[in-house]
């Protein structure tokens, strides 16, 4: 699908945060009609960066799919994509792994509920890599079971084909090794075509290879002004990050 064709596609964003996914979908050409986020400060950021998008400061657990479609200016069953990243602390290898038993983990259930109520043609859920192996893949099994049968809906009966893959941001030009799982579904009977890496380790690249060398933090921030001395909070946080990398490898 070309970007020119995607300009006619509509999307609703859930658990929008500061808008990372939203910006990506907009750059791909989609119209993000509505962004829903519970954090007021994040909503201020969303409104600043996406003036053409309706930003709703609300808790998704109190909303219905019909309400969201109304705010987005689209009919139920006619949204092209619903995307979002439900809070992932419960599934992170650095967390306590309560997963679906944790209130934040249950938000994934509300994401699935809204998918059924909105009936978008496609959906994308992004989360930490650790979600894939929590309790031997219990979360992914729950998601698959939710969409394993035909859904009876006033917009028509349909069934989602669901699959997932772990992607690493560094393979696509980001100056960061950031692995995330993407769970995607569509009711169009289409096979998902995942993007191919555009960057690779320069030591492993052959002469004439189409891949570019991995980007680096140095390149990304080389034009920034000199930093101030780190605060006590910054030093404390950096220590916890170092400990996490030593204990968990990321």
PDB file of N, CA and C in Angstrom, residues 19-20 24 27 34 54 85 90-91 100 110 121 123 130 161-162 166 202 204-205 216 219 234 239:
ATOM      1  N   UNK A  19       2.558   9.559  22.132  1.00  0.00           N
ATOM      2  CA  UNK A  19       2.254   9.569  20.703  1.00  0.00           C
ATOM      3  C   UNK A  19       3.273   8.955  19.780  1.00  0.00           C
ATOM      4  N   UNK A  20       4.137   8.083  20.292  1.00  0.00           N
ATOM      5  CA  UNK A  20       5.138   7.470  19.415  1.00  0.00           C
ATOM      6  C   UNK A  20       4.528   6.678  18.275  1.00  0.00           C
ATOM      7  N   UNK A  24       4.178   7.494  14.036  1.00  0.00           N
ATOM      8  CA  UNK A  24       4.550   6.520  13.015  1.00  0.00           C
ATOM      9  C   UNK A  24       3.426   6.260  12.028  1.00  0.00           C
ATOM     10  N   UNK A  27       2.999   9.334   9.818  1.00  0.00           N
ATOM     11  CA  UNK A  27       4.056   9.424   8.803  1.00  0.00           C
ATOM     12  C   UNK A  27       3.849   8.404   7.693  1.00  0.00           C
ATOM     13  N   UNK A  34      -8.571   9.884  16.333  1.00  0.00           N
ATOM     14  CA  UNK A  34      -8.789   9.995  17.781  1.00  0.00           C
ATOM     15  C   UNK A  34      -7.661   9.320  18.534  1.00  0.00           C
ATOM     16  N   UNK A  54      -8.315  14.464  17.383  1.00  0.00           N
ATOM     17  CA  UNK A  54      -9.088  14.654  18.612  1.00  0.00           C
ATOM     18  C   UNK A  54      -8.395  13.878  19.728  1.00  0.00           C
ATOM     19  N   UNK A  85      -0.674   0.583  22.708  1.00  0.00           N
ATOM     20  CA  UNK A  85       0.225  -0.199  23.547  1.00  0.00           C
ATOM     21  C   UNK A  85      -0.255  -0.197  24.983  1.00  0.00           C
ATOM     22  N   UNK A  90       3.395  -5.195  33.619  1.00  0.00           N
ATOM     23  CA  UNK A  90       3.057  -6.524  34.120  1.00  0.00           C
ATOM     24  C   UNK A  90       3.773  -7.635  33.379  1.00  0.00           C
ATOM     25  N   UNK A  91       4.180  -7.366  32.118  1.00  0.00           N
ATOM     26  CA  UNK A  91       4.755  -8.425  31.322  1.00  0.00           C
ATOM     27  C   UNK A  91       6.245  -8.262  31.099  1.00  0.00           C
ATOM     28  N   UNK A 100      -1.695 -11.079  33.678  1.00  0.00           N
ATOM     29  CA  UNK A 100      -3.138 -10.901  33.575  1.00  0.00           C
ATOM     30  C   UNK A 100      -3.810 -10.718  34.923  1.00  0.00           C
ATOM     31  N   UNK A 110      -9.416  -4.918  27.937  1.00  0.00           N
ATOM     32  CA  UNK A 110     -10.240  -3.811  27.457  1.00  0.00           C
ATOM     33  C   UNK A 110      -9.844  -3.418  26.030  1.00  0.00           C
ATOM     34  N   UNK A 121     -11.042  -2.773  10.550  1.00  0.00           N
ATOM     35  CA  UNK A 121     -10.594  -3.732   9.539  1.00  0.00           C
ATOM     36  C   UNK A 121      -9.282  -4.394   9.968  1.00  0.00           C
ATOM     37  N   UNK A 123      -6.030  -4.277  13.330  1.00  0.00           N
ATOM     38  CA  UNK A 123      -5.576  -3.718  14.604  1.00  0.00           C
ATOM     39  C   UNK A 123      -4.119  -4.079  14.838  1.00  0.00           C
ATOM     40  N   UNK A 130       8.819  -9.377  26.573  1.00  0.00           N
ATOM     41  CA  UNK A 130       8.541 -10.340  27.632  1.00  0.00           C
ATOM     42  C   UNK A 130       7.123 -10.861  27.644  1.00  0.00           C
ATOM     43  N   UNK A 161      -7.873 -12.755  11.681  1.00  0.00           N
ATOM     44  CA  UNK A 161      -6.655 -13.552  11.627  1.00  0.00           C
ATOM     45  C   UNK A 161      -5.601 -12.803  12.425  1.00  0.00           C
ATOM     46  N   UNK A 162      -5.025 -13.460  13.428  1.00  0.00           N
ATOM     47  CA  UNK A 162      -4.106 -12.800  14.354  1.00  0.00           C
ATOM     48  C   UNK A 162      -2.741 -13.475  14.311  1.00  0.00           C
ATOM     49  N   UNK A 166       8.271 -10.330  16.936  1.00  0.00           N
ATOM     50  CA  UNK A 166       9.137  -9.427  17.697  1.00  0.00           C
ATOM     51  C   UNK A 166      10.042  -8.695  16.716  1.00  0.00           C
ATOM     52  N   UNK A 202      27.641  -3.388  11.072  1.00  0.00           N
ATOM     53  CA  UNK A 202      28.594  -3.089   9.996  1.00  0.00           C
ATOM     54  C   UNK A 202      29.639  -4.183   9.842  1.00  0.00           C
ATOM     55  N   UNK A 204      29.120  -7.287   9.986  1.00  0.00           N
ATOM     56  CA  UNK A 204      28.533  -8.423   9.286  1.00  0.00           C
ATOM     57  C   UNK A 204      28.020  -8.073   7.886  1.00  0.00           C
ATOM     58  N   UNK A 205      28.169  -6.792   7.496  1.00  0.00           N
ATOM     59  CA  UNK A 205      27.669  -6.370   6.189  1.00  0.00           C
ATOM     60  C   UNK A 205      28.700  -6.658   5.106  1.00  0.00           C
ATOM     61  N   UNK A 216      23.775   5.161  15.597  1.00  0.00           N
ATOM     62  CA  UNK A 216      24.332   5.224  16.945  1.00  0.00           C
ATOM     63  C   UNK A 216      23.769   6.418  17.704  1.00  0.00           C
ATOM     64  N   UNK A 219      25.538   9.664  16.694  1.00  0.00           N
ATOM     65  CA  UNK A 219      25.040  10.317  15.484  1.00  0.00           C
ATOM     66  C   UNK A 219      23.723  11.027  15.768  1.00  0.00           C
ATOM     67  N   UNK A 234      19.113  12.038  38.318  1.00  0.00           N
ATOM     68  CA  UNK A 234      19.641  11.409  37.103  1.00  0.00           C
ATOM     69  C   UNK A 234      20.701  10.361  37.449  1.00  0.00           C
ATOM     70  N   UNK A 239      21.887   4.570  37.806  1.00  0.00           N
ATOM     71  CA  UNK A 239      22.344   3.401  38.551  1.00  0.00           C
ATOM     72  C   UNK A 239      21.374   2.239  38.455  1.00  0.00           C
TER      73      UNK A 239
END
